[in-house]
Amino acid sequence: MQNYQKQMTITEIRSQFPILDTCVYGKSLVYLDNAATAQRPQAVVDCWKGLVEGSNANIHRAVHSLAAQATEAYEGARDRVKTFINASAREEIIFTSGATASINLVASSYGQLFVNQGDDVVVTVCEHHSDIVPWQLLCERKGAVLKVLDVEEDGRLNPEILKKLLTARTKIVAIAHISNVLGVVNPVKELVSVCHAAGVPVLVDGSQGIVHEKVDVQDLDCDFYAFSGHKIYAATGTGVLYGKRKWLDAMPPYMGGGEMIETVRFSGTTYAPLPMKFEAGTQNFNAVPTLVPALDFAESARENPEVQAEQKAILDYIYTQLTQDNRIVLYGTCPEAKIPVFSFAVKGAHHEDLALILDKMGVAVRSGQMCAEPLMDHLGVTGLLRASFAPYNTLDEAKYFITSLLRAIEMLQ
Amino acid sequence: MTLEEKKQEIIEEFSLYDEWLDKYEYLIELGKSLEPFPEEKKTEDRLIKGCQSRVWLDAEERDGMLYFSADSDAIITKGIISLLISVYSGRTREEIATDDFGFVAEIGLKENLSPTRANGLVSMIDTIKNLAENGR
Ligand SMILES: Cc1ncc(COP(=O)(O)O)c(C=O)c1O
């Protein structure tokens, strides 16, 4: 396994990601769609491959040696996630297939027990569809009401406004740590504290937050924290749900089957203790252990001064470029909370055209509604263009992106 | 110009450009030169499904020939639909319905669009064929 103890230069980091050497249409790839999915370092690829080739066996069930190795790798990942987010116990870490599955689990299981007709659930206008639709389904099922918290002009959520939305019937609040469109860090701790003062638990969609912030779930005091592995350099099909033990203990199982049981009788079944209670069926044991090298990489990159300096330079440069050009409208502008995820519109140029031309220049960006239709409606746009950066991106790439963008705008006007 | 001659003309036109960016410049010009599409025709039933941008297509029959008009809020998409219209407008229903639209592959258009956009192109072609086969 890769040792990240020694501090790497950005060039050395890039050499860990062979895919970055790809050419598209004869141009060097500049990958700026990291908020959709990140690339994987070689250590993750090697781990993944090693598991398939070397220790493929179903976990938790058999007594043979391969199964023991696979189980150890899988449970080792749980310990790594626990320390990464500073959960108080490993039983509070549930593996899922991704953030969407984690949120659905809570909406379904917590919702079944705690949400009743006439209650309300609060989400925000800047949520990803994955943090809206599960709550809508719950509200439809239970006859509950879905309330929506607005976002401030600068892209942040305001705890004072949230406070006014809460009532005695509010059963849960779901908020993004960082919106995948707006790219600003929400004041999660304050938002949670306002909810707790009203006796309401909070689910944090950490899909983007886990990548850009150092997350301490005990410090945030959130009740649930959900994220996907693929956005933080791990294998696809991996995901995490952190939940406070008191909730996870109380909640009914989400899916039935596999290892989530204690005893099964037709007269009644009893369930396995946490975390297995929520891990029904064969788990993604070839992929989950890749969270270990992935989180190792994330941590080393976050603590690397060279990466920090480059990310800061990219952030300042792009922010300035996108806010000083009066043809461009940047959304999510709060400077002190900004992360290098930039969504913007260009006057007189369609986001689809821009993305298409940028693609031919070797620049991979996202265009469209980015799974946040309610936010697009709120902003009054049909879609946006988004450039999102990772620790392996350089200031030179940022400059190439801006030059290419300006050229694309020229072509279209 | 016959349908075959028109297709050949476009294939030759496209072969003049080596770079995809130049092909896009050409499509952008085509998009800009498309005749204005009346606002009142931008209705839900004229919208082509399966495109990331919005594309409207309309057909009228005169003297046994179909004439298409279209618009899009994205200019490259508008250029693509403009290209298709320049080939298929003023043809009979039968000519359009029996055509294989193979020239689109010959100019490398479909292969060079991302899957979502390639789907958009397929939807445009299907809509043109449908209009020829069934009318509106
Ligand atoms: C903020 C946010 N929430 C939820 C998701 C859904 O993640 P996944 O599709 O990996 O379940 C995403 C990813 O697109 C996201 O950015």
Coordinates of C-alpha atoms and ligand atoms in Angstrom, one line a residue:
Chain A
M1 CA 0.0 0.0 0.0
Q2 CA 1.2 3.5 -0.8
N3 CA 2.9 5.3 2.0
Y4 CA 1.9 9.0 2.1
Q5 CA 4.1 9.9 5.0
K6 CA 6.6 11.6 2.9
Q7 CA 5.3 14.9 1.6
M8 CA 4.7 14.8 -2.1
T9 CA 5.0 17.6 -4.6
I10 CA 2.1 18.1 -6.9
T11 CA 4.0 16.6 -9.7
E12 CA 4.5 13.5 -7.6
I13 CA 0.9 13.5 -6.7
R14 CA -0.1 13.7 -10.3
S15 CA 2.1 10.7 -11.1
Q16 CA -0.1 8.7 -8.7
F17 CA -3.0 9.4 -11.1
P18 CA -2.1 7.9 -14.5
I19 CA -5.4 8.9 -16.0
L20 CA -4.4 12.5 -15.9
D21 CA -1.9 11.9 -18.7
T22 CA -4.9 11.0 -21.0
C23 CA -5.1 12.9 -24.3
V24 CA -8.5 13.9 -25.7
Y25 CA -8.8 15.1 -29.3
G26 CA -5.0 15.5 -29.3
K27 CA -5.0 17.8 -26.3
S28 CA -3.9 17.0 -22.7
L29 CA -6.9 16.3 -20.6
V30 CA -7.7 18.9 -18.0
Y31 CA -10.1 17.2 -15.7
L32 CA -12.3 19.7 -13.8
D33 CA -15.4 17.5 -13.1
N34 CA -14.1 16.4 -9.8
A35 CA -17.4 17.2 -8.0
A36 CA -19.1 14.6 -10.1
T37 CA -16.5 12.0 -9.5
A38 CA -12.8 12.1 -8.5
Q39 CA -10.0 10.2 -10.1
R40 CA -8.4 7.3 -8.2
P41 CA -4.8 7.2 -7.1
Q42 CA -2.8 4.2 -8.0
A43 CA -2.9 3.0 -4.4
V44 CA -6.7 2.7 -4.7
V45 CA -6.5 0.9 -8.0
D46 CA -3.9 -1.5 -6.6
C47 CA -6.0 -2.2 -3.5
W48 CA -9.1 -2.8 -5.6
K49 CA -7.3 -5.1 -8.0
G50 CA -5.5 -6.9 -5.1
L51 CA -8.9 -7.6 -3.5
V52 CA -10.3 -9.1 -6.6
E53 CA -7.2 -11.1 -7.5
G54 CA -6.0 -12.0 -4.0
S55 CA -8.7 -12.2 -1.4
N56 CA -12.1 -12.5 -3.1
A57 CA -14.5 -14.3 -0.7
N58 CA -17.7 -13.3 0.9
I59 CA -17.3 -11.6 4.2
H60 CA -18.6 -12.4 7.7
R61 CA -19.9 -15.9 6.7
A62 CA -17.3 -18.5 6.1
V63 CA -14.5 -19.8 8.4
H64 CA -11.9 -20.2 5.6
S65 CA -8.8 -18.1 5.3
L66 CA -9.7 -16.1 2.2
A67 CA -13.0 -15.1 3.9
A68 CA -11.1 -14.0 7.0
Q69 CA -8.8 -11.8 4.9
A70 CA -11.7 -10.2 3.0
T71 CA -13.6 -9.6 6.3
E72 CA -10.5 -8.0 7.9
A73 CA -10.1 -5.7 4.9
Y74 CA -13.8 -4.7 5.0
E75 CA -13.9 -4.1 8.8
G76 CA -10.5 -2.3 8.6
A77 CA -12.2 0.2 6.3
R78 CA -14.8 0.8 9.0
D79 CA -12.2 1.7 11.5
R80 CA -10.5 4.0 9.0
V81 CA -13.8 5.8 8.3
K82 CA -14.4 6.1 12.0
T83 CA -11.1 7.9 12.7
F84 CA -11.4 9.9 9.5
I85 CA -14.7 11.6 10.6
N86 CA -14.0 11.1 14.3
A87 CA -17.1 9.1 15.1
S88 CA -17.3 7.9 18.7
A89 CA -17.8 4.2 17.8
R90 CA -17.2 2.0 14.8
E91 CA -20.8 0.7 15.1
E92 CA -21.9 4.2 14.0
I93 CA -20.4 3.6 10.5
I94 CA -22.7 1.9 8.1
F95 CA -21.5 1.0 4.6
T96 CA -23.9 1.7 1.8
S97 CA -23.6 2.0 -2.0
G98 CA -23.3 5.8 -1.9
A99 CA -24.7 9.0 -0.5
T100 CA -28.0 8.5 -2.2
A101 CA -28.4 5.1 -0.6
S102 CA -27.4 6.5 2.8
I103 CA -30.0 9.3 2.6
N104 CA -32.7 6.9 1.4
L105 CA -31.9 4.6 4.4
V106 CA -32.5 7.4 6.9
A107 CA -35.5 8.8 5.1
S108 CA -37.1 5.4 5.0
S109 CA -36.1 3.9 8.4
Y110 CA -36.0 7.0 10.6
G111 CA -39.0 8.2 8.7
Q112 CA -41.0 5.1 9.3
L113 CA -40.6 5.4 13.1
F114 CA -40.6 9.1 13.7
V115 CA -42.5 10.9 10.9
N116 CA -46.2 10.9 11.0
Q117 CA -49.2 12.5 9.3
G118 CA -49.1 16.3 9.7
D119 CA -45.4 16.4 10.7
D120 CA -42.9 18.3 8.7
V121 CA -39.4 17.7 7.2
V122 CA -37.1 20.5 6.2
V123 CA -34.7 20.5 3.2
T124 CA -33.0 23.4 1.5
V125 CA -33.4 24.8 -1.9
C126 CA -29.8 24.0 -2.8
E127 CA -30.0 20.3 -2.2
H128 CA -29.0 17.7 -4.7
H129 CA -32.0 15.6 -5.9
S130 CA -30.6 12.8 -3.8
D131 CA -31.3 14.9 -0.7
I132 CA -34.8 15.9 -1.9
V133 CA -36.6 13.0 -3.5
P134 CA -36.1 10.5 -0.6
W135 CA -37.8 13.1 1.7
Q136 CA -40.5 13.8 -0.8
L137 CA -41.3 10.0 -1.0
L138 CA -41.4 9.9 2.8
C139 CA -43.7 12.8 3.0
E140 CA -46.0 11.4 0.4
R141 CA -46.1 8.0 2.2
K142 CA -46.8 9.6 5.6
G143 CA -48.9 12.6 4.7
A144 CA -46.1 14.9 6.0
V145 CA -45.2 18.3 4.7
L146 CA -41.9 19.1 3.0
K147 CA -40.6 22.6 3.9
V148 CA -37.8 24.3 2.0
L149 CA -35.1 26.6 3.5
D150 CA -34.0 29.3 1.2
V151 CA -30.4 30.1 0.5
E152 CA -28.7 33.6 1.0
E153 CA -27.6 35.7 -1.9
D154 CA -23.9 34.6 -1.3
G155 CA -24.8 30.9 -1.4
R156 CA -24.9 30.1 2.3
L157 CA -27.6 28.8 4.5
N158 CA -28.6 31.1 7.4
P159 CA -29.2 29.5 10.8
E160 CA -31.5 32.4 11.9
I161 CA -33.8 31.8 8.9
L162 CA -33.8 28.0 9.6
K163 CA -34.8 28.7 13.2
K164 CA -38.0 30.4 12.0
L165 CA -38.9 27.4 9.9
L166 CA -38.8 24.9 12.7
T167 CA -42.0 24.0 14.5
A168 CA -43.1 21.5 17.1
R169 CA -44.0 19.2 14.2
T170 CA -40.5 19.3 12.5
K171 CA -39.1 15.8 12.7
I172 CA -35.8 16.1 10.8
V173 CA -33.8 18.7 8.8
A174 CA -31.6 17.7 5.8
I175 CA -28.9 20.1 4.7
A176 CA -25.8 19.9 2.4
H177 CA -22.5 20.5 4.0
I178 CA -21.5 22.1 0.7
S179 CA -23.8 22.3 -2.2
N180 CA -22.5 20.6 -5.4
V181 CA -23.5 23.7 -7.3
L182 CA -22.8 26.7 -5.1
G183 CA -19.4 25.4 -3.6
V184 CA -19.6 27.3 -0.3
V185 CA -19.2 25.7 3.1
N186 CA -22.4 26.0 5.1
P187 CA -22.2 26.8 8.8
V188 CA -23.2 23.3 9.7
K189 CA -22.4 23.6 13.4
E190 CA -24.6 26.6 13.8
L191 CA -27.4 25.1 11.7
V192 CA -27.2 21.9 13.9
S193 CA -27.2 23.8 17.1
V194 CA -30.4 25.8 16.1
C195 CA -32.1 22.5 15.2
H196 CA -31.0 20.8 18.4
A197 CA -32.3 23.8 20.5
A198 CA -35.7 23.0 18.9
G199 CA -35.2 19.2 19.5
V200 CA -34.8 18.4 15.8
P201 CA -32.2 16.0 14.5
V202 CA -30.1 16.9 11.4
L203 CA -28.9 14.9 8.5
V204 CA -25.9 16.4 6.7
D205 CA -25.3 15.5 3.0
G206 CA -21.6 15.4 3.1
S207 CA -21.0 14.3 -0.5
Q208 CA -18.9 17.5 -1.2
G209 CA -18.1 18.4 2.3
I210 CA -16.1 15.3 3.1
V211 CA -13.8 16.1 0.1
H212 CA -13.1 19.7 1.0
E213 CA -13.4 20.0 4.8
K214 CA -11.9 18.2 7.7
V215 CA -15.0 16.6 9.2
D216 CA -15.5 15.9 12.8
V217 CA -19.0 14.5 13.4
Q218 CA -18.8 14.9 17.1
D219 CA -17.8 18.5 16.8
L220 CA -20.5 19.2 14.2
D221 CA -22.8 17.3 16.5
C222 CA -24.9 16.2 13.4
D223 CA -27.1 13.2 13.8
F224 CA -26.4 11.7 10.4
Y225 CA -23.6 12.4 7.9
A226 CA -23.8 10.8 4.4
F227 CA -21.2 10.6 1.7
S228 CA -20.0 8.6 -1.4
G229 CA -16.7 6.9 -1.8
H230 CA -16.2 7.8 -5.5
K231 CA -16.0 11.5 -4.8
I232 CA -13.2 11.0 -2.3
Y233 CA -11.0 8.8 -4.5
A234 CA -12.4 5.4 -3.5
A235 CA -14.1 2.8 -5.7
T236 CA -17.5 3.5 -7.0
G237 CA -20.4 1.7 -5.3
T238 CA -19.1 2.5 -1.9
G239 CA -20.7 4.9 0.5
V240 CA -21.0 5.8 4.2
L241 CA -23.8 6.6 6.6
Y242 CA -22.6 7.9 9.9
G243 CA -25.4 7.9 12.5
K244 CA -25.5 8.6 16.2
R245 CA -25.9 5.4 18.0
K246 CA -29.1 6.4 19.8
W247 CA -30.8 6.9 16.4
L248 CA -29.4 3.8 14.7
D249 CA -30.4 1.6 17.7
A250 CA -33.9 2.9 17.6
M251 CA -34.4 2.8 13.9
P252 CA -35.9 -0.3 12.2
P253 CA -33.9 -2.2 9.6
Y254 CA -34.1 -0.7 6.1
M255 CA -33.7 -3.9 4.1
G256 CA -34.0 -7.5 5.2
G257 CA -31.8 -10.5 4.4
G258 CA -28.2 -11.7 4.6
E259 CA -26.2 -10.9 7.7
M260 CA -28.5 -8.4 9.2
I261 CA -30.3 -11.0 11.3
E262 CA -29.7 -12.6 14.6
T263 CA -32.3 -15.4 14.3
V264 CA -34.9 -16.0 11.7
R265 CA -38.1 -17.8 12.5
F266 CA -41.5 -17.6 10.8
S267 CA -42.8 -16.6 14.2
G268 CA -40.5 -13.6 14.2
T269 CA -37.0 -12.5 13.4
T270 CA -34.5 -10.7 15.6
Y271 CA -31.9 -8.4 14.1
A272 CA -28.2 -8.3 14.3
P273 CA -26.6 -5.5 16.4
L274 CA -25.1 -2.4 14.7
P275 CA -23.6 -2.0 12.2
M276 CA -24.8 -5.2 10.5
K277 CA -28.4 -4.5 11.2
F278 CA -28.2 -2.0 8.3
E279 CA -26.0 -4.1 6.0
A280 CA -28.4 -6.6 4.4
G281 CA -27.2 -8.9 1.6
T282 CA -23.7 -9.4 0.2
Q283 CA -21.8 -6.2 0.7
N284 CA -19.4 -4.6 -1.8
F285 CA -16.4 -6.2 -0.2
N286 CA -14.1 -5.8 -3.2
A287 CA -14.6 -2.1 -3.2
V288 CA -15.2 -0.9 0.4
P289 CA -11.6 -1.5 1.5
T290 CA -10.4 1.0 -1.1
L291 CA -11.7 3.6 1.3
V292 CA -8.5 3.1 3.3
P293 CA -6.0 4.2 0.7
A294 CA -8.5 6.8 -0.6
L295 CA -8.9 8.4 2.8
D296 CA -5.2 8.2 3.4
F297 CA -4.6 10.1 0.2
A298 CA -7.3 12.7 1.1
E299 CA -5.8 13.3 4.5
S300 CA -2.2 13.6 3.2
A301 CA -3.4 16.0 0.4
R302 CA -5.3 18.1 2.9
E303 CA -2.3 18.4 5.2
N304 CA 0.2 19.0 2.4
P305 CA 1.3 22.7 2.4
E306 CA 2.2 22.6 -1.3
V307 CA -1.3 21.4 -2.1
Q308 CA -2.8 23.9 0.2
A309 CA -0.9 26.8 -1.5
E310 CA -1.8 25.6 -5.0
Q311 CA -5.5 25.2 -4.1
K312 CA -5.5 28.6 -2.6
A313 CA -3.9 30.1 -5.7
I314 CA -6.4 28.3 -7.9
L315 CA -9.3 29.5 -5.7
D316 CA -8.2 33.1 -5.8
Y317 CA -7.3 33.1 -9.5
I318 CA -10.6 31.6 -10.7
Y319 CA -12.7 33.6 -8.3
T320 CA -11.2 36.8 -9.6
Q321 CA -11.4 35.8 -13.2
L322 CA -15.1 34.8 -12.9
T323 CA -16.2 37.8 -10.9
Q324 CA -14.4 40.5 -12.8
D325 CA -15.8 39.7 -16.2
N326 CA -19.3 41.3 -16.6
R327 CA -20.4 38.6 -19.1
I328 CA -20.1 36.0 -16.4
V329 CA -22.4 35.4 -13.4
L330 CA -20.9 33.3 -10.6
Y331 CA -23.2 31.6 -8.1
G332 CA -22.0 30.9 -4.6
T333 CA -19.8 33.9 -3.9
C334 CA -19.3 34.0 -0.2
P335 CA -15.5 34.5 -0.3
E336 CA -14.6 33.2 3.2
A337 CA -16.5 30.0 2.7
K338 CA -15.7 29.3 -1.0
I339 CA -14.1 26.0 -2.1
P340 CA -12.8 25.4 -5.6
V341 CA -16.2 24.5 -7.1
F342 CA -17.4 27.2 -9.5
S343 CA -20.8 27.2 -11.2
F344 CA -21.6 30.1 -13.5
A345 CA -23.6 31.4 -16.4
V346 CA -22.3 33.3 -19.4
K347 CA -24.5 35.9 -20.9
G348 CA -25.3 35.2 -24.5
A349 CA -23.7 31.7 -24.4
H350 CA -25.5 28.5 -23.6
H351 CA -23.8 26.2 -21.0
E352 CA -24.1 23.3 -23.3
D353 CA -22.3 25.0 -26.2
L354 CA -19.5 26.1 -23.8
A355 CA -19.1 22.6 -22.4
L356 CA -19.0 21.2 -25.9
I357 CA -16.3 23.6 -27.1
L358 CA -14.3 23.2 -23.9
D359 CA -14.4 19.4 -24.3
K360 CA -12.7 19.8 -27.7
M361 CA -10.0 21.9 -26.1
G362 CA -9.4 19.1 -23.6
V363 CA -11.2 20.6 -20.7
A364 CA -13.8 18.4 -18.9
V365 CA -16.4 20.4 -17.1
R366 CA -20.0 19.8 -16.2
S367 CA -23.0 21.6 -17.8
G368 CA -26.7 21.5 -17.1
Q369 CA -28.8 21.3 -14.0
M370 CA -26.4 19.2 -12.0
C371 CA -29.1 17.3 -10.3
A372 CA -30.4 20.4 -8.6
E373 CA -33.4 21.5 -10.6
P374 CA -35.1 23.4 -7.7
L375 CA -31.9 25.4 -7.3
M376 CA -31.8 26.2 -11.0
D377 CA -35.4 27.4 -10.9
H378 CA -34.6 29.4 -7.9
L379 CA -31.7 31.1 -9.6
G380 CA -33.8 31.5 -12.8
V381 CA -31.4 29.6 -15.1
T382 CA -31.9 26.5 -17.3
G383 CA -28.5 25.2 -16.3
L384 CA -25.0 26.3 -15.5
L385 CA -21.4 25.4 -16.3
R386 CA -19.3 24.0 -13.4
A387 CA -15.6 23.7 -13.0
S388 CA -14.5 21.7 -9.9
F389 CA -10.9 21.2 -8.8
A390 CA -9.1 18.5 -6.9
P391 CA -5.6 18.4 -5.2
Y392 CA -4.0 17.1 -8.4
N393 CA -5.1 20.1 -10.4
T394 CA -2.6 22.9 -10.9
L395 CA -2.7 26.6 -11.3
D396 CA -1.5 26.1 -14.9
E397 CA -4.6 24.0 -15.6
A398 CA -6.8 26.7 -14.0
K399 CA -5.2 29.3 -16.4
Y400 CA -5.6 27.0 -19.4
F401 CA -9.3 26.6 -18.4
I402 CA -9.9 30.4 -18.3
T403 CA -8.1 31.0 -21.6
S404 CA -10.1 28.2 -23.2
L405 CA -13.3 29.6 -21.7
L406 CA -12.7 33.1 -23.0
R407 CA -12.0 31.6 -26.4
A408 CA -15.2 29.6 -26.3
I409 CA -17.1 32.7 -25.3
E410 CA -15.6 34.6 -28.3
M411 CA -16.6 31.8 -30.6
L412 CA -20.2 32.0 -29.4
Q413 CA -20.7 35.7 -29.4
Chain B
M1 CA -30.0 19.6 -55.9
T2 CA -30.9 16.0 -55.2
L3 CA -30.8 14.6 -51.7
E4 CA -27.6 12.7 -52.6
E5 CA -25.9 15.8 -54.1
K6 CA -26.7 17.8 -51.1
K7 CA -25.3 15.2 -48.7
Q8 CA -22.2 15.0 -50.8
E9 CA -21.8 18.8 -50.7
I10 CA -21.9 18.7 -46.9
I11 CA -19.5 15.8 -46.6
E12 CA -17.1 17.8 -48.7
E13 CA -17.6 21.0 -46.7
F14 CA -16.9 19.1 -43.5
S15 CA -13.8 17.5 -44.9
L16 CA -12.3 21.0 -45.4
Y17 CA -11.8 21.3 -41.6
D18 CA -9.3 19.1 -39.8
E19 CA -9.9 20.6 -36.4
W20 CA -13.1 20.0 -34.5
L21 CA -13.1 23.6 -33.3
D22 CA -13.3 24.7 -36.9
K23 CA -16.2 22.4 -37.5
Y24 CA -17.9 24.0 -34.5
E25 CA -17.2 27.4 -36.0
Y26 CA -19.0 26.2 -39.1
L27 CA -21.9 24.8 -37.2
I28 CA -22.2 28.0 -35.2
E29 CA -22.4 30.0 -38.5
L30 CA -25.1 27.6 -39.7
G31 CA -27.0 28.1 -36.5
K32 CA -26.8 31.8 -36.8
S33 CA -28.1 31.7 -40.3
L34 CA -31.2 29.7 -39.5
E35 CA -34.4 31.5 -40.3
P36 CA -36.1 33.0 -37.2
F37 CA -38.6 30.6 -35.6
P38 CA -41.8 32.3 -34.4
E39 CA -42.1 32.4 -30.6
E40 CA -45.6 31.1 -30.7
K41 CA -44.4 27.9 -32.3
K42 CA -42.2 27.1 -29.3
T43 CA -44.7 24.8 -27.8
E44 CA -44.3 21.6 -25.8
D45 CA -45.4 19.3 -28.7
R46 CA -42.7 20.8 -31.0
L47 CA -40.0 20.2 -28.4
I48 CA -37.6 17.3 -29.2
K49 CA -37.2 15.1 -26.2
G50 CA -33.7 13.8 -25.2
C51 CA -31.6 16.9 -25.7
Q52 CA -29.8 18.8 -23.0
S53 CA -30.7 22.1 -24.6
R54 CA -34.2 22.8 -25.9
V55 CA -34.8 22.1 -29.6
W56 CA -38.1 22.8 -31.4
L57 CA -38.9 21.4 -34.8
D58 CA -41.9 22.0 -37.1
A59 CA -42.8 20.7 -40.5
E60 CA -45.1 22.0 -43.2
E61 CA -46.2 20.3 -46.4
R62 CA -46.4 22.3 -49.6
D63 CA -46.9 20.7 -53.1
G64 CA -46.0 17.3 -51.8
M65 CA -42.8 18.4 -50.2
L66 CA -42.0 18.8 -46.5
Y67 CA -40.4 22.0 -45.2
F68 CA -38.8 22.1 -41.8
S69 CA -38.2 24.9 -39.4
A70 CA -36.5 24.8 -36.1
D71 CA -34.8 26.6 -33.2
S72 CA -32.7 25.9 -30.2
D73 CA -31.4 27.9 -27.2
A74 CA -27.9 26.4 -27.8
I75 CA -26.2 27.5 -30.9
I76 CA -24.2 24.4 -31.8
T77 CA -27.3 22.3 -31.4
K78 CA -29.1 24.9 -33.6
G79 CA -26.3 24.5 -36.2
I80 CA -26.8 20.7 -36.2
I81 CA -30.5 21.0 -36.7
S82 CA -29.9 23.6 -39.3
L83 CA -27.6 21.2 -41.1
L84 CA -30.3 18.5 -41.0
I85 CA -32.9 20.9 -42.3
S86 CA -30.8 22.1 -45.2
V87 CA -30.6 18.5 -46.3
Y88 CA -34.1 17.3 -45.7
S89 CA -36.3 20.4 -46.3
G90 CA -38.0 20.4 -49.7
R91 CA -38.0 16.6 -50.0
T92 CA -40.9 14.2 -50.3
R93 CA -42.1 12.2 -47.3
E94 CA -41.0 9.0 -49.0
E95 CA -37.5 10.3 -49.7
I96 CA -37.1 11.2 -46.0
A97 CA -38.7 8.2 -44.6
T98 CA -36.5 5.8 -46.6
D99 CA -33.2 7.6 -46.1
D100 CA -30.7 6.0 -43.8
F101 CA -29.2 9.3 -42.5
G102 CA -25.8 7.7 -42.9
F103 CA -24.1 11.0 -43.9
V104 CA -24.3 12.0 -40.3
A105 CA -21.8 9.2 -39.5
E106 CA -19.7 10.1 -42.5
I107 CA -19.1 13.6 -41.2
G108 CA -18.2 12.1 -37.8
L109 CA -20.8 14.2 -36.0
K110 CA -22.3 11.6 -33.9
E111 CA -19.0 10.1 -32.7
N112 CA -17.8 13.4 -31.6
L113 CA -20.7 14.3 -29.4
S114 CA -20.9 13.1 -25.9
P115 CA -23.4 10.4 -25.3
T116 CA -26.1 12.8 -24.0
R117 CA -25.7 15.0 -27.1
A118 CA -25.4 12.0 -29.4
N119 CA -28.8 11.0 -28.1
G120 CA -30.0 14.5 -28.8
L121 CA -28.9 14.0 -32.4
V122 CA -30.6 10.7 -32.7
S123 CA -33.8 12.2 -31.3
M124 CA -33.6 15.0 -33.9
I125 CA -33.2 12.4 -36.7
D126 CA -36.1 10.3 -35.3
T127 CA -38.3 13.3 -35.1
I128 CA -37.6 14.2 -38.7
K129 CA -38.4 10.7 -39.8
N130 CA -41.5 10.5 -37.7
L131 CA -42.8 13.8 -39.2
A132 CA -42.2 12.3 -42.6
E133 CA -43.9 9.0 -41.9
N134 CA -46.8 10.2 -39.8
G135 CA -47.2 13.9 -40.1
R136 CA -47.8 16.0 -37.1
Ligands
LIG1 C1 -24.3 17.2 -2.8 C2 -24.5 15.8 -3.3 N1 -25.4 15.0 -2.8 C3 -25.6 13.8 -3.2 C4 -25.0 13.3 -4.3 C5 -25.3 11.9 -4.8 O1 -24.2 11.1 -4.7 P1 -24.2 9.6 -5.3 O2 -24.8 9.7 -6.7 O3 -22.8 9.2 -5.3 O4 -25.1 8.8 -4.4 C6 -24.0 14.1 -5.0 C7 -23.3 13.6 -6.2 O5 -23.6 13.9 -7.3 C8 -23.8 15.4 -4.5 O6 -22.9 16.2 -5.0

